Amino acid sequence: MYQQILDPVAHSLAWSALVAALPLLVLFVLLGVLRVTAWVASLVSLALAIVIAVAVYGMPIGQTLLAGSEGAAFGFFPILWIVINAIWVFQMTVATGHFDVLRRSFARVSDDQRIQAIIIAFSFGALIEALAGFGTPVAVTSVMLIALGFNPLKAAVLALTANTAPVAFGAMATPIITLGKVTGLSSDTLGAMVGRQTPLLAVFVPLALVLIVDGLRGVRETWPVALVCGVVFAIAQYATSNFISVPLADVVAALLSAAAVVAMVRVWRPRRPYPKPAVIAGGAADEPTPEFAERVAHPDSRADVIRAYAPYGIIIAVFVICQIPAVKSLLDRATFTVKWPGLHLLNAKGEELSLATFTLNLLTTPGTQMLVAGIITTIALRLSVPRALRAYGTALHQLRWAIVTVMTVLALAFVMNASGQTITLGTWMAGAGAAFALLSPILGWLGVAVTGSDTSSNSLFGALQVTAAGQAGLSEILMAAGNSSGGVLGKMISPQNLVIAAAAVGLNGKEGDIFRRVIGWSLVFLFFLCVLSALQASVLSWMVF
């Protein structure tokens, strides 16, 4: 049995927080400064977290290792289970040539890469986030961008940067539903409050994508379509989350923003089209063939186009069907909750930690539903069983280092959470009093940076946000929502998502390069959200419930 302590270093919360932060600091320095491969950086950081848990926090070595093993298991199921099956579907479309058809179809909507980045990385990525989440949109949209001729590094950066504003409502609002459970607050009210924060962020994300693709010149030339996409998405996300349905917020926003972009490019185009650079070696998809431009000019048959879009239509259909209450209830019968063997944890108050409980949701997890969509896809694409199995093997080989890294990073997160290192950091920040309104999103950002999941961050810090809000005389709804909204900005720098992006575009070992490209965007957007949170706690209090 292990009971957490929050101030093991000289009974000082500040000094304890400094020591607790060391594994994260080492991880980000190794990735961003020393350019160490992600799986090596995560192993070093995990080892340091174990040493601190045992030597500083006094956690028994057996309990520490058991917590790490549970984290590794959680990293594989459900997270990697989703990504592996998503990449399998992609590999099947590549093997059959239907991905070439798909990219030609997107090219006919617009041959301008700046607009393609908005449609695919932002709008289509938001739809995948709404249905699956857990890194799936990063894996899918990055390879789609490569297929259209994007540089692999740029494709990864675009996919990660775009996967921000939709995250809080991802996987049918799972993060917000979880936040409601751990805080005791209404999920609908929390979702509506988040819907008064992230939409303001969404307005600027398409502009950021254009800036990444083509710099300031690109923004000057394509700002109308980027602004239309962001504004439509923001209005739809706000209206849906506040007045219709929190789980459907991203679905509605994604579809309406994509439709707005497609409608606009029919009547307006940039004066100077942005040329496609050649795909460099190391990409996940083959370089476009010499016949690509010819096939764009002379479209594929309607049947070929339908089959090319079929996998994504099947994915959407499967996920939507599985969200029907009667179907979801039936599938939930295959969900099992067990105590992780041998792991016994208490928090600082002596209450049992839910961390030791492992949920095995065999049929409701997006990974299994993606597997079902993949099986149906083999029929739709007329793929033989041997070819489908070879495609699965290709996906596993492509993700081999990602599998090691994600399992290691989640082991790190669970060791830090179980020993009390993470809650030490959070409690120290919560002592800021009224200034906590400015810091609240940072806590969510930190949680997602560690775990790679807004859901996990809300589980970790949601109750702490409410407690800190009560002590500082701040709105509990605002602080809890700030945790989820701030968390979405930690998604792009979390090692879990960095390695998924690197593996998807064929840049294994280059996670540090991707990290340096996205950390600036993460911090800029985080600063914006922190200021917004502080203003909503004071002069913009009319925006708060």
mmCIF file of C-alpha atoms in Angstrom, residues 96 98 303-304 307 375-385 387:
data_model
loop_
_atom_site.group_PDB
_atom_site.id
_atom_site.type_symbol
_atom_site.label_atom_id
_atom_site.label_comp_id
_atom_site.label_asym_id
_atom_site.label_seq_id
_atom_site.Cartn_x
_atom_site.Cartn_y
_atom_site.Cartn_z
ATOM 1 C CA THR A 96 -5.032 -0.679 -53.890
ATOM 2 C CA HIS A 98 -7.342 4.311 -54.149
ATOM 3 C CA ALA A 303 -16.940 4.564 -59.301
ATOM 4 C CA ASP A 304 -13.228 4.954 -58.525
ATOM 5 C CA ARG A 307 -14.384 3.671 -53.673
ATOM 6 C CA ILE A 375 -12.734 -5.123 -42.284
ATOM 7 C CA ILE A 376 -15.663 -3.548 -44.140
ATOM 8 C CA THR A 377 -13.142 -1.515 -46.151
ATOM 9 C CA THR A 378 -11.449 -4.708 -47.374
ATOM 10 C CA ILE A 379 -14.791 -5.711 -48.893
ATOM 11 C CA ALA A 380 -15.473 -2.268 -50.367
ATOM 12 C CA LEU A 381 -12.007 -2.107 -51.960
ATOM 13 C CA ARG A 382 -12.168 -5.769 -53.047
ATOM 14 C CA LEU A 383 -9.009 -6.581 -51.149
ATOM 15 C CA SER A 384 -8.040 -10.215 -50.612
ATOM 16 C CA VAL A 385 -7.336 -11.475 -47.106
ATOM 17 C CA ARG A 387 -3.211 -8.417 -49.083
#
